[in-house]
Amino acid sequence: MTLAGFLSPRKLALLALIPLLSACTVDVGPSYSRPPPRPPGPAMCSMEYAPVCGQRSGRVETFTNACQARAAGFAIINRGQCRRPTPITSRPPPPPRAARPQMCTMEYAPVCGQRGARVQTFANACQARAANFAVISRGQCARQPGITVRPQRPAPRPQPGGICTREYRPVCGQRGSQIRTFPNACEASNSGFRIVSQGACRR
């Protein structure tokens, strides 16, 4: 039995065309060049926040994630945000800024403060801390051998109309011949009275 007996006439016709098609050549001429490959389409990146630092031609930039850096043509140089190089200067760094002056109340609750070997009595703990003293005890500083105790300089007299706390620690104040009880020392000072004693005035 021959091969033609196994194949249908249609299949035989296709087999006969194969040698003819393989002998064909196409002349495209001398100026023919392959078309350049298509640039890849824009990358689809997620909005995930995992910052990276990328670099391209000496330019450094932070990207939301690695995909976005690669899509912009940047090579990833490290994870996280790009760090700015610290400039090299010959000058020493500036000294730390002094803390802002602290606002303290005028309440009288004496404490003993210490800074180094210096010991000083303050009207209250806030005023001691504002002067950079550590509070070492409540009440006035006790005299100890070899330690000089300095009383606190009198606080500047508050201007009339200043802000006072609402604490009740009565004092007796005097202005000229007038004597009056105030709820606290701040109120007396704000009214222009000099404190003559702690507690209410005795008639």
Coordinates of C-alpha atoms in Angstrom, one line a residue, residues 52-56 59-63 69 74-78 82:
V52 CA 13.1 53.3 48.7
C53 CA 15.9 55.6 47.6
G54 CA 16.7 55.5 43.9
Q55 CA 19.5 56.9 41.8
R56 CA 19.8 57.8 38.1
R59 CA 20.3 62.3 40.8
V60 CA 19.0 60.8 44.0
E61 CA 15.2 60.6 44.8
T62 CA 12.9 58.9 47.3
F63 CA 10.0 56.8 45.8
A69 CA 11.4 53.7 41.3
F74 CA 15.9 54.7 38.8
A75 CA 18.2 52.0 40.3
I76 CA 17.4 51.3 43.9
I77 CA 20.3 52.1 46.2
N78 CA 18.8 51.5 49.6
C82 CA 17.1 59.0 50.9

